[in-house]
Protein backbone atom coordinates (compact mmCIF):
# COMPACT_ATOMS: atom_id res chain seq x y z
CA UNK A 1 0.00 0.00 0.00
CA UNK A 2 1.27 3.46 -0.85
CA UNK A 3 1.60 6.27 1.62
CA UNK A 4 -0.93 9.10 1.54
CA UNK A 5 -1.74 12.18 3.56
CA UNK A 6 -5.03 12.52 5.44
CA UNK A 7 -6.98 15.73 5.97
CA UNK A 8 -10.44 16.51 7.32
CA UNK A 9 -12.81 18.92 5.63
CA UNK A 10 -15.45 20.61 7.77
CA UNK A 11 -17.49 22.03 4.88
CA UNK A 12 -18.01 21.63 1.12
CA UNK A 13 -15.83 24.61 0.14
CA UNK A 14 -12.88 23.26 2.11
CA UNK A 15 -13.37 19.74 0.75
CA UNK A 16 -13.38 20.96 -2.84
CA UNK A 17 -10.31 23.13 -2.24
CA UNK A 18 -8.35 20.34 -0.54
CA UNK A 19 -9.13 17.97 -3.41
CA UNK A 20 -8.42 20.49 -6.18
CA UNK A 21 -5.06 21.60 -4.74
CA UNK A 22 -3.48 18.12 -4.79
CA UNK A 23 -3.27 15.87 -7.83
CA UNK A 24 -4.46 12.38 -6.95
CA UNK A 25 -6.56 13.52 -3.97
CA UNK A 26 -9.76 11.63 -3.26
CA UNK A 27 -12.72 12.23 -0.97
CA UNK A 28 -13.56 9.46 1.48
CA UNK A 29 -16.82 9.03 3.41
CA UNK A 30 -17.98 5.50 4.32
CA UNK A 31 -14.94 4.03 2.58
CA UNK A 32 -16.69 0.72 1.92
CA UNK A 33 -15.22 0.44 -1.58
CA UNK A 34 -12.35 2.94 -1.66
CA UNK A 35 -10.49 1.44 1.32
CA UNK A 36 -10.65 -2.03 -0.26
CA UNK A 37 -9.29 -0.58 -3.49
CA UNK A 38 -6.42 1.09 -1.64
CA UNK A 39 -5.58 -2.17 0.15
CA UNK A 40 -5.57 -4.00 -3.20
CA UNK A 41 -3.24 -1.37 -4.66
CA UNK A 42 -5.84 -0.51 -7.31
CA UNK A 43 -6.38 3.04 -6.03
CA UNK A 44 -3.32 5.06 -5.04
CA UNK A 45 -4.58 8.41 -3.72
CA UNK A 46 -1.93 10.95 -2.79
CA UNK A 47 -4.31 12.53 -0.30
CA UNK A 48 -7.50 11.34 1.37
CA UNK A 49 -9.93 14.14 2.20
CA UNK A 50 -12.27 12.90 4.93
CA UNK A 51 -15.65 14.51 4.24
CA UNK A 52 -17.57 12.79 7.04
CA UNK A 53 -17.35 15.92 9.17
CA UNK A 54 -19.43 17.87 6.65
CA UNK A 55 -22.29 15.86 8.12
CA UNK A 56 -23.69 18.82 10.03
CA UNK A 57 -24.19 20.52 6.65
CA UNK A 58 -27.18 19.72 4.37
CA UNK A 59 -24.98 16.96 2.92
CA UNK A 60 -26.06 14.63 5.72
CA UNK A 61 -29.79 15.23 5.74
CA UNK A 62 -32.92 14.20 3.86
CA UNK A 63 -35.11 17.21 3.11
CA UNK A 64 -38.04 18.21 0.93
CA UNK A 65 -37.06 20.18 -2.22
CA UNK A 66 -38.82 23.29 -3.46
CA UNK A 67 -40.56 21.37 -6.25
CA UNK A 68 -41.95 18.79 -3.82
CA UNK A 69 -39.26 16.17 -4.41
CA UNK A 70 -36.76 14.91 -1.86
CA UNK A 71 -33.11 15.87 -1.46
CA UNK A 72 -30.82 13.10 -0.22
CA UNK A 73 -27.62 14.53 1.23
CA UNK A 74 -24.50 12.85 -0.17
CA UNK A 75 -23.46 11.76 3.33
CA UNK A 76 -26.80 10.18 4.25
CA UNK A 77 -26.10 6.49 4.70
CA UNK A 78 -27.83 3.81 2.69
CA UNK A 79 -29.50 2.62 5.89
CA UNK A 80 -30.79 6.11 6.72
CA UNK A 81 -32.26 6.57 3.25
CA UNK A 82 -33.84 3.11 3.13
CA UNK A 83 -35.61 3.54 6.49
CA UNK A 84 -36.55 7.22 6.09
CA UNK A 85 -40.32 7.56 6.42
CA UNK A 86 -40.69 9.84 3.41
CA UNK A 87 -38.55 7.61 1.22
CA UNK A 88 -40.52 4.53 2.25
CA UNK A 89 -43.87 6.24 1.68
CA UNK A 90 -43.11 8.18 -1.50
CA UNK A 91 -40.22 6.25 -3.10
CA UNK A 92 -40.57 2.61 -1.99
CA UNK A 93 -38.78 1.56 -5.19
CA UNK A 94 -35.64 3.29 -3.89
CA UNK A 95 -35.99 1.92 -0.37
CA UNK A 96 -36.37 -1.65 -1.62
CA UNK A 97 -33.50 -1.35 -4.08
CA UNK A 98 -31.19 -0.17 -1.31
CA UNK A 99 -32.29 -3.00 1.00
CA UNK A 100 -31.57 -5.49 -1.80
CA UNK A 101 -27.94 -4.39 -1.79
CA UNK A 102 -25.01 -5.29 0.47
CA UNK A 103 -25.31 -6.25 4.15
CA UNK A 104 -26.79 -4.26 7.06
CA UNK A 105 -23.26 -3.50 8.28
CA UNK A 106 -22.22 -2.05 4.92
CA UNK A 107 -25.49 -0.14 4.52
CA UNK A 108 -24.79 1.49 7.89
CA UNK A 109 -21.48 2.86 6.56
CA UNK A 110 -22.05 3.37 2.83
CA UNK A 111 -23.27 6.79 1.72
CA UNK A 112 -25.42 8.09 -1.12
CA UNK A 113 -22.46 9.80 -2.81
CA UNK A 114 -20.23 6.77 -2.41
CA UNK A 115 -22.89 4.47 -3.81
CA UNK A 116 -22.86 6.40 -7.07
CA UNK A 117 -19.06 6.30 -7.22
CA UNK A 118 -18.45 2.67 -6.26
CA UNK A 119 -16.44 0.80 -8.83
CA UNK A 120 -17.05 -2.40 -10.73
CA UNK A 121 -16.60 -5.76 -9.02
CA UNK A 122 -14.95 -7.30 -12.10
CA UNK A 123 -12.37 -9.64 -10.46
CA UNK A 124 -9.64 -8.63 -12.90
CA UNK A 125 -10.00 -5.00 -11.86
CA UNK A 126 -8.98 -6.02 -8.33
CA UNK A 127 -6.16 -8.36 -9.44
CA UNK A 128 -3.12 -6.26 -10.24
CA UNK A 129 -1.40 -9.28 -11.82
CA UNK A 130 -3.85 -9.30 -14.74
CA UNK A 131 -4.41 -6.90 -17.67
CA UNK A 132 -7.33 -4.52 -17.17
CA UNK A 133 -8.02 -1.40 -19.23
CA UNK A 134 -10.10 0.12 -16.46
CA UNK A 135 -7.31 -0.16 -13.87
CA UNK A 136 -4.38 0.42 -16.24
CA UNK A 137 -5.42 1.88 -19.61
CA UNK A 138 -4.28 0.12 -22.78
CA UNK A 139 -3.23 -3.12 -21.09
CA UNK A 140 -6.20 -5.17 -22.39
CA UNK A 141 -9.37 -6.66 -20.99
CA UNK A 142 -8.93 -10.05 -19.29
CA UNK A 143 -12.68 -10.60 -19.03
CA UNK A 144 -13.33 -10.74 -22.79
CA UNK A 145 -11.98 -14.31 -22.98
CA UNK A 146 -11.93 -15.02 -19.27
CA UNK A 147 -14.40 -15.21 -16.39
CA UNK A 148 -17.29 -13.06 -17.60
CA UNK A 149 -20.36 -14.61 -16.00
CA UNK A 150 -21.19 -11.34 -14.22
CA UNK A 151 -20.32 -9.02 -17.08
CA UNK A 152 -22.19 -6.69 -19.40
CA UNK A 153 -24.52 -7.66 -22.22
CA UNK A 154 -25.47 -4.09 -23.23
CA UNK A 155 -23.43 -0.99 -24.04
CA UNK A 156 -20.04 -2.70 -23.64
CA UNK A 157 -16.99 -2.06 -25.81
CA UNK A 158 -13.98 -4.09 -26.93
CA UNK A 159 -12.08 -2.25 -24.19
CA UNK A 160 -14.27 -3.16 -21.19
CA UNK A 161 -17.32 -5.30 -20.46
CA UNK A 162 -17.64 -4.45 -16.76
CA UNK A 163 -20.96 -3.77 -15.03
CA UNK A 164 -21.90 -1.10 -12.52
CA UNK A 165 -22.57 -2.87 -9.20
CA UNK A 166 -25.13 -0.58 -7.52
CA UNK A 167 -28.74 -1.44 -6.74
CA UNK A 168 -29.56 2.08 -5.52
CA UNK A 169 -28.48 3.58 -8.83
CA UNK A 170 -30.87 1.39 -10.81
CA UNK A 171 -33.80 2.83 -8.86
CA UNK A 172 -32.40 6.37 -9.14
CA UNK A 173 -32.17 5.94 -12.92
CA UNK A 174 -35.80 4.85 -13.14
CA UNK A 175 -36.89 7.74 -10.90
CA UNK A 176 -34.89 10.21 -13.07
CA UNK A 177 -33.03 11.70 -10.12
CA UNK A 178 -30.51 14.52 -10.44
CA UNK A 179 -27.00 14.62 -9.01
CA UNK A 180 -25.86 17.86 -7.36
CA UNK A 181 -22.10 18.43 -7.44
CA UNK A 182 -19.70 21.14 -6.29
CA UNK A 183 -16.39 22.04 -7.90
CA UNK A 184 -13.79 24.79 -7.65
CA UNK A 185 -15.43 26.82 -10.43
CA UNK A 186 -19.15 26.26 -9.90
CA UNK A 187 -21.90 24.03 -8.60
CA UNK A 188 -23.87 22.08 -11.18
CA UNK A 189 -26.62 19.48 -11.54
CA UNK A 190 -26.26 16.35 -13.68
CA UNK A 191 -29.25 14.32 -14.89
CA UNK A 192 -28.87 10.82 -13.47
CA UNK A 193 -28.85 9.26 -16.93
CA UNK A 194 -25.84 11.41 -17.84
CA UNK A 195 -23.88 10.82 -14.64
CA UNK A 196 -22.40 7.38 -15.37
CA UNK A 197 -20.58 6.61 -18.61
CA UNK A 198 -20.43 3.69 -21.00
CA UNK A 199 -16.86 2.34 -21.38
CA UNK A 200 -16.33 3.18 -25.08
CA UNK A 201 -12.59 3.75 -25.49
CA UNK A 202 -12.11 5.37 -22.06
CA UNK A 203 -13.08 2.57 -19.66
CA UNK A 204 -11.03 4.00 -16.79
CA UNK A 205 -13.71 6.72 -16.48
CA UNK A 206 -16.84 5.53 -14.69
CA UNK A 207 -18.70 8.84 -14.52
CA UNK A 208 -18.77 12.40 -15.81
CA UNK A 209 -17.83 13.81 -12.40
CA UNK A 210 -14.62 15.81 -12.74
CA UNK A 211 -11.71 14.77 -10.53
CA UNK A 212 -11.94 18.02 -8.53
CA UNK A 213 -15.70 17.85 -7.96
CA UNK A 214 -17.65 16.19 -5.14
CA UNK A 215 -21.25 15.02 -4.96
CA UNK A 216 -23.26 17.03 -2.44
CA UNK A 217 -26.74 15.55 -2.91
CA UNK A 218 -29.11 13.53 -5.05
CA UNK A 219 -32.51 15.07 -5.75
CA UNK A 220 -35.59 12.97 -6.40
CA UNK A 221 -38.42 14.48 -8.47
CA UNK A 222 -41.85 14.69 -6.89
CA UNK A 223 -43.18 11.66 -8.76
CA UNK A 224 -42.18 8.46 -6.93
CA UNK A 225 -44.43 5.78 -8.52
CA UNK A 226 -45.33 4.61 -5.01
CA UNK A 227 -48.52 2.83 -6.11
CA UNK A 228 -47.07 0.71 -8.90
CA UNK A 229 -43.44 -0.22 -8.65
CA UNK A 230 -41.12 -3.21 -8.42
CA UNK A 231 -37.46 -3.86 -7.77
CA UNK A 232 -36.56 -7.38 -8.78
CA UNK A 233 -32.99 -8.56 -8.19
CA UNK A 234 -31.75 -11.91 -9.51
CA UNK A 235 -28.52 -13.01 -7.82
CA UNK A 236 -26.48 -16.09 -7.01
CA UNK A 237 -27.67 -16.23 -3.40
CA UNK A 238 -30.43 -14.52 -1.45
CA UNK A 239 -28.25 -12.16 0.55
CA UNK A 240 -25.15 -10.06 0.02
CA UNK A 241 -24.53 -10.71 -3.66
CA UNK A 242 -24.34 -8.39 -6.61
CA UNK A 243 -27.06 -8.59 -9.22
CA UNK A 244 -26.80 -10.86 -12.21
CA UNK A 245 -29.78 -8.90 -13.47
CA UNK A 246 -31.96 -6.39 -11.63
CA UNK A 247 -35.05 -4.54 -12.84
CA UNK A 248 -36.50 -1.30 -11.48
CA UNK A 249 -40.02 -0.48 -12.65
CA UNK A 250 -42.26 2.49 -11.96
CA UNK A 251 -45.69 2.68 -13.59
CA UNK A 252 -48.50 5.20 -13.57
CA UNK A 253 -51.71 3.30 -14.24
CA UNK A 254 -55.09 4.49 -15.52
CA UNK A 255 -57.32 1.52 -14.91
CA UNK A 256 -55.73 -1.39 -16.75
CA UNK A 257 -53.74 0.87 -19.07
CA UNK A 258 -50.24 2.21 -18.53
CA UNK A 259 -50.08 6.00 -18.67
CA UNK A 260 -46.35 6.30 -17.94
CA UNK A 261 -43.59 3.72 -17.66
CA UNK A 262 -40.09 3.79 -16.25
CA UNK A 263 -37.78 0.83 -16.65
CA UNK A 264 -34.12 0.45 -15.69
CA UNK A 265 -31.82 -2.57 -15.60
CA UNK A 266 -28.87 -3.31 -13.32
CA UNK A 267 -26.12 -5.90 -13.67
CA UNK A 268 -26.17 -5.72 -17.46
CA UNK A 269 -24.12 -2.64 -18.41
CA UNK A 270 -21.45 -0.17 -17.31
CA UNK A 271 -24.28 2.05 -16.06
CA UNK A 272 -27.96 1.56 -15.13
CA UNK A 273 -29.58 0.76 -18.46
CA UNK A 274 -32.53 2.73 -19.79
CA UNK A 275 -34.18 2.46 -23.19
CA UNK A 276 -36.87 5.05 -23.79
CA UNK A 277 -38.25 3.08 -26.76
CA UNK A 278 -39.13 0.14 -24.49
CA UNK A 279 -41.01 2.53 -22.20
CA UNK A 280 -42.95 4.18 -25.00
CA UNK A 281 -44.02 0.72 -26.21
CA UNK A 282 -45.83 0.36 -22.90
CA UNK A 283 -47.37 3.81 -22.61
CA UNK A 284 -51.02 4.07 -23.61
CA UNK A 285 -51.31 0.28 -23.81
CA UNK A 286 -52.88 -2.41 -21.66
CA UNK A 287 -50.87 -4.04 -18.91
CA UNK A 288 -50.70 -7.42 -20.62
CA UNK A 289 -48.08 -10.15 -20.78
CA UNK A 290 -47.80 -9.70 -24.56
CA UNK A 291 -47.04 -5.98 -24.20
CA UNK A 292 -44.57 -6.67 -21.39
CA UNK A 293 -42.76 -9.19 -23.61
CA UNK A 294 -42.53 -6.63 -26.42
CA UNK A 295 -41.05 -4.10 -24.01
CA UNK A 296 -38.55 -6.71 -22.76
CA UNK A 297 -37.45 -7.46 -26.34
CA UNK A 298 -36.97 -3.73 -26.97
CA UNK A 299 -35.06 -3.29 -23.71
CA UNK A 300 -32.59 -6.04 -24.70
CA UNK A 301 -32.21 -4.79 -28.27
CA UNK A 302 -28.57 -5.17 -29.32
CA UNK A 303 -27.65 -7.34 -26.32
CA UNK A 304 -24.52 -9.43 -26.74
CA UNK A 305 -23.10 -12.14 -24.49
CA UNK A 306 -19.45 -13.10 -24.13
CA UNK A 307 -19.85 -16.81 -23.46
CA UNK A 308 -20.37 -17.34 -19.76
CA UNK A 309 -22.88 -14.51 -19.47
CA UNK A 310 -25.06 -15.42 -22.49
CA UNK A 311 -27.72 -16.61 -20.05
CA UNK A 312 -28.31 -13.02 -18.92
CA UNK A 313 -30.17 -12.14 -22.13
CA UNK A 314 -33.14 -14.50 -21.66
CA UNK A 315 -32.91 -14.02 -17.88
CA UNK A 316 -33.25 -10.25 -18.23
CA UNK A 317 -36.24 -10.59 -20.55
CA UNK A 318 -38.05 -12.87 -18.10
CA UNK A 319 -37.16 -10.63 -15.16
CA UNK A 320 -38.57 -7.57 -16.97
CA UNK A 321 -41.88 -9.33 -17.65
CA UNK A 322 -42.11 -10.46 -14.03
CA UNK A 323 -41.25 -7.03 -12.62
CA UNK A 324 -43.75 -5.30 -14.91
CA UNK A 325 -46.42 -7.80 -13.88
CA UNK A 326 -45.74 -7.10 -10.19
CA UNK A 327 -45.70 -3.34 -10.67
CA UNK A 328 -48.92 -3.27 -12.68
CA UNK A 329 -50.66 -5.33 -10.00
CA UNK A 330 -49.56 -2.83 -7.37
CA UNK A 331 -47.94 -5.55 -5.28
CA UNK A 332 -44.25 -5.94 -4.60
CA UNK A 333 -43.07 -9.53 -4.26
CA UNK A 334 -39.48 -10.81 -4.50
FE1 LIG B 1 -10.92 -4.52 -16.64
FE2 LIG B 1 -13.30 -3.84 -17.62
FE3 LIG B 1 -12.03 -5.88 -18.68
FE4 LIG B 1 -12.95 -6.10 -16.18
S1 LIG B 1 -14.16 -5.88 -18.02
S2 LIG B 1 -10.92 -6.74 -16.96
S3 LIG B 1 -12.76 -3.97 -15.46
S4 LIG B 1 -11.33 -3.74 -18.68
XYZ file of C-alpha atoms and ligand atoms in Angstrom:
342
model
C 0.000 0.000 0.000
C 1.271 3.461 -0.853
C 1.596 6.273 1.625
C -0.928 9.099 1.537
C -1.739 12.179 3.560
C -5.032 12.523 5.435
C -6.984 15.731 5.973
C -10.436 16.509 7.322
C -12.811 18.923 5.632
C -15.449 20.609 7.765
C -17.486 22.034 4.876
C -18.006 21.634 1.124
C -15.833 24.609 0.144
C -12.878 23.261 2.107
C -13.366 19.745 0.754
C -13.377 20.965 -2.840
C -10.306 23.128 -2.238
C -8.351 20.338 -0.540
C -9.133 17.974 -3.410
C -8.419 20.494 -6.178
C -5.060 21.599 -4.740
C -3.480 18.124 -4.785
C -3.268 15.869 -7.829
C -4.458 12.384 -6.949
C -6.555 13.524 -3.972
C -9.765 11.629 -3.257
C -12.715 12.228 -0.969
C -13.564 9.458 1.483
C -16.816 9.030 3.413
C -17.984 5.500 4.318
C -14.937 4.033 2.585
C -16.692 0.718 1.923
C -15.221 0.437 -1.575
C -12.347 2.935 -1.659
C -10.490 1.444 1.325
C -10.653 -2.032 -0.263
C -9.289 -0.585 -3.493
C -6.416 1.089 -1.637
C -5.578 -2.171 0.153
C -5.568 -4.004 -3.204
C -3.238 -1.370 -4.662
C -5.842 -0.511 -7.311
C -6.379 3.035 -6.033
C -3.316 5.056 -5.035
C -4.577 8.410 -3.717
C -1.933 10.946 -2.786
C -4.307 12.533 -0.297
C -7.505 11.344 1.373
C -9.930 14.137 2.201
C -12.269 12.897 4.928
C -15.652 14.508 4.242
C -17.570 12.788 7.044
C -17.350 15.923 9.168
C -19.434 17.867 6.653
C -22.287 15.857 8.118
C -23.687 18.823 10.026
C -24.192 20.519 6.652
C -27.184 19.721 4.371
C -24.982 16.955 2.917
C -26.059 14.631 5.715
C -29.789 15.233 5.742
C -32.920 14.201 3.855
C -35.109 17.211 3.115
C -38.042 18.212 0.930
C -37.058 20.177 -2.219
C -38.819 23.292 -3.457
C -40.559 21.367 -6.248
C -41.946 18.794 -3.824
C -39.255 16.172 -4.410
C -36.756 14.906 -1.864
C -33.110 15.870 -1.463
C -30.820 13.103 -0.224
C -27.617 14.525 1.226
C -24.504 12.851 -0.170
C -23.462 11.760 3.327
C -26.799 10.183 4.248
C -26.098 6.491 4.698
C -27.834 3.807 2.687
C -29.503 2.620 5.890
C -30.785 6.111 6.724
C -32.256 6.568 3.250
C -33.835 3.110 3.130
C -35.615 3.536 6.488
C -36.549 7.220 6.090
C -40.322 7.563 6.422
C -40.689 9.844 3.409
C -38.546 7.607 1.222
C -40.523 4.528 2.246
C -43.871 6.240 1.677
C -43.105 8.180 -1.502
C -40.221 6.246 -3.099
C -40.569 2.609 -1.987
C -38.779 1.558 -5.185
C -35.645 3.286 -3.894
C -35.992 1.920 -0.374
C -36.374 -1.655 -1.622
C -33.501 -1.350 -4.082
C -31.193 -0.172 -1.306
C -32.287 -2.997 1.004
C -31.574 -5.495 -1.795
C -27.939 -4.393 -1.790
C -25.009 -5.290 0.467
C -25.312 -6.246 4.149
C -26.788 -4.261 7.063
C -23.256 -3.500 8.283
C -22.223 -2.053 4.921
C -25.489 -0.141 4.521
C -24.791 1.493 7.887
C -21.484 2.855 6.563
C -22.047 3.366 2.833
C -23.265 6.785 1.719
C -25.421 8.095 -1.117
C -22.463 9.795 -2.807
C -20.227 6.767 -2.414
C -22.893 4.472 -3.806
C -22.861 6.404 -7.067
C -19.060 6.301 -7.215
C -18.451 2.674 -6.258
C -16.445 0.804 -8.828
C -17.050 -2.399 -10.729
C -16.596 -5.759 -9.015
C -14.954 -7.304 -12.096
C -12.374 -9.636 -10.461
C -9.644 -8.631 -12.901
C -9.999 -5.001 -11.865
C -8.978 -6.016 -8.332
C -6.165 -8.359 -9.436
C -3.117 -6.256 -10.244
C -1.401 -9.282 -11.818
C -3.854 -9.305 -14.744
C -4.413 -6.900 -17.672
C -7.329 -4.522 -17.165
C -8.023 -1.401 -19.226
C -10.097 0.119 -16.462
C -7.313 -0.164 -13.866
C -4.382 0.421 -16.236
C -5.417 1.879 -19.608
C -4.282 0.121 -22.778
C -3.235 -3.124 -21.090
C -6.197 -5.165 -22.388
C -9.371 -6.660 -20.988
C -8.931 -10.047 -19.292
C -12.682 -10.600 -19.029
C -13.327 -10.745 -22.791
C -11.976 -14.313 -22.976
C -11.932 -15.018 -19.266
C -14.398 -15.209 -16.391
C -17.286 -13.057 -17.604
C -20.363 -14.607 -16.005
C -21.188 -11.343 -14.220
C -20.324 -9.021 -17.080
C -22.194 -6.688 -19.404
C -24.525 -7.657 -22.221
C -25.471 -4.094 -23.226
C -23.430 -0.994 -24.040
C -20.044 -2.696 -23.638
C -16.989 -2.060 -25.813
C -13.984 -4.088 -26.928
C -12.076 -2.249 -24.191
C -14.266 -3.158 -21.193
C -17.322 -5.299 -20.460
C -17.639 -4.452 -16.759
C -20.962 -3.766 -15.031
C -21.901 -1.103 -12.523
C -22.575 -2.875 -9.204
C -25.126 -0.583 -7.523
C -28.740 -1.435 -6.739
C -29.564 2.078 -5.521
C -28.476 3.577 -8.825
C -30.874 1.392 -10.812
C -33.796 2.826 -8.860
C -32.403 6.373 -9.136
C -32.172 5.938 -12.923
C -35.802 4.846 -13.135
C -36.885 7.739 -10.900
C -34.895 10.210 -13.066
C -33.034 11.698 -10.123
C -30.513 14.518 -10.442
C -26.999 14.615 -9.011
C -25.862 17.859 -7.360
C -22.100 18.434 -7.436
C -19.704 21.142 -6.286
C -16.393 22.044 -7.899
C -13.786 24.794 -7.649
C -15.429 26.818 -10.427
C -19.154 26.262 -9.896
C -21.899 24.028 -8.604
C -23.870 22.079 -11.183
C -26.615 19.481 -11.543
C -26.263 16.349 -13.675
C -29.252 14.316 -14.886
C -28.869 10.818 -13.474
C -28.851 9.261 -16.929
C -25.840 11.407 -17.836
C -23.884 10.815 -14.635
C -22.397 7.377 -15.373
C -20.576 6.613 -18.615
C -20.430 3.686 -21.001
C -16.865 2.335 -21.377
C -16.331 3.180 -25.079
C -12.592 3.752 -25.488
C -12.112 5.370 -22.058
C -13.083 2.571 -19.656
C -11.030 3.995 -16.791
C -13.709 6.724 -16.481
C -16.844 5.530 -14.686
C -18.699 8.839 -14.523
C -18.774 12.401 -15.812
C -17.834 13.809 -12.398
C -14.622 15.810 -12.735
C -11.712 14.768 -10.530
C -11.943 18.023 -8.534
C -15.701 17.845 -7.959
C -17.646 16.185 -5.137
C -21.246 15.019 -4.955
C -23.262 17.034 -2.436
C -26.742 15.550 -2.906
C -29.113 13.532 -5.053
C -32.506 15.073 -5.747
C -35.585 12.968 -6.396
C -38.415 14.481 -8.466
C -41.849 14.691 -6.891
C -43.185 11.655 -8.758
C -42.184 8.465 -6.934
C -44.433 5.776 -8.515
C -45.333 4.614 -5.008
C -48.516 2.827 -6.105
C -47.072 0.714 -8.904
C -43.435 -0.216 -8.650
C -41.119 -3.214 -8.424
C -37.456 -3.856 -7.772
C -36.557 -7.382 -8.784
C -32.987 -8.564 -8.186
C -31.750 -11.912 -9.509
C -28.518 -13.013 -7.822
C -26.478 -16.089 -7.007
C -27.672 -16.230 -3.395
C -30.425 -14.524 -1.448
C -28.248 -12.164 0.546
C -25.153 -10.057 0.022
C -24.527 -10.714 -3.660
C -24.338 -8.388 -6.611
C -27.064 -8.589 -9.219
C -26.804 -10.864 -12.210
C -29.781 -8.900 -13.470
C -31.962 -6.393 -11.634
C -35.046 -4.540 -12.835
C -36.504 -1.300 -11.481
C -40.024 -0.481 -12.654
C -42.261 2.491 -11.961
C -45.694 2.682 -13.588
C -48.495 5.198 -13.567
C -51.711 3.300 -14.235
C -55.086 4.490 -15.524
C -57.324 1.518 -14.910
C -55.726 -1.393 -16.750
C -53.744 0.875 -19.068
C -50.237 2.211 -18.534
C -50.082 6.003 -18.666
C -46.353 6.299 -17.939
C -43.593 3.720 -17.660
C -40.087 3.787 -16.253
C -37.782 0.833 -16.645
C -34.117 0.449 -15.686
C -31.819 -2.574 -15.601
C -28.869 -3.313 -13.323
C -26.116 -5.904 -13.671
C -26.166 -5.721 -17.463
C -24.118 -2.642 -18.406
C -21.446 -0.171 -17.313
C -24.281 2.049 -16.062
C -27.955 1.557 -15.127
C -29.585 0.763 -18.456
C -32.533 2.732 -19.788
C -34.177 2.461 -23.193
C -36.875 5.052 -23.785
C -38.249 3.078 -26.757
C -39.127 0.144 -24.490
C -41.012 2.526 -22.201
C -42.951 4.176 -25.003
C -44.016 0.722 -26.213
C -45.834 0.363 -22.896
C -47.371 3.815 -22.605
C -51.020 4.069 -23.609
C -51.312 0.279 -23.807
C -52.876 -2.415 -21.656
C -50.868 -4.044 -18.906
C -50.705 -7.419 -20.622
C -48.084 -10.149 -20.784
C -47.797 -9.697 -24.559
C -47.042 -5.977 -24.202
C -44.566 -6.674 -21.386
C -42.761 -9.191 -23.606
C -42.530 -6.630 -26.419
C -41.046 -4.102 -24.009
C -38.551 -6.710 -22.760
C -37.450 -7.456 -26.337
C -36.970 -3.735 -26.971
C -35.062 -3.289 -23.713
C -32.594 -6.043 -24.702
C -32.210 -4.790 -28.267
C -28.570 -5.165 -29.323
C -27.648 -7.337 -26.324
C -24.520 -9.432 -26.739
C -23.104 -12.140 -24.491
C -19.449 -13.097 -24.133
C -19.847 -16.806 -23.464
C -20.369 -17.344 -19.760
C -22.876 -14.509 -19.471
C -25.056 -15.424 -22.486
C -27.725 -16.607 -20.051
C -28.313 -13.023 -18.917
C -30.166 -12.137 -22.125
C -33.137 -14.502 -21.656
C -32.910 -14.018 -17.885
C -33.254 -10.248 -18.226
C -36.240 -10.591 -20.547
C -38.051 -12.865 -18.103
C -37.156 -10.635 -15.161
C -38.567 -7.574 -16.966
C -41.879 -9.332 -17.646
C -42.111 -10.462 -14.028
C -41.249 -7.033 -12.617
C -43.752 -5.297 -14.911
C -46.423 -7.796 -13.875
C -45.738 -7.104 -10.192
C -45.701 -3.342 -10.675
C -48.921 -3.272 -12.683
C -50.657 -5.328 -10.000
C -49.556 -2.831 -7.374
C -47.938 -5.545 -5.279
C -44.252 -5.940 -4.596
C -43.068 -9.532 -4.261
C -39.483 -10.808 -4.498
Fe -10.920 -4.515 -16.638
Fe -13.300 -3.844 -17.617
Fe -12.026 -5.878 -18.676
Fe -12.946 -6.102 -16.179
S -14.156 -5.884 -18.015
S -10.922 -6.744 -16.963
S -12.760 -3.972 -15.457
S -11.333 -3.739 -18.676
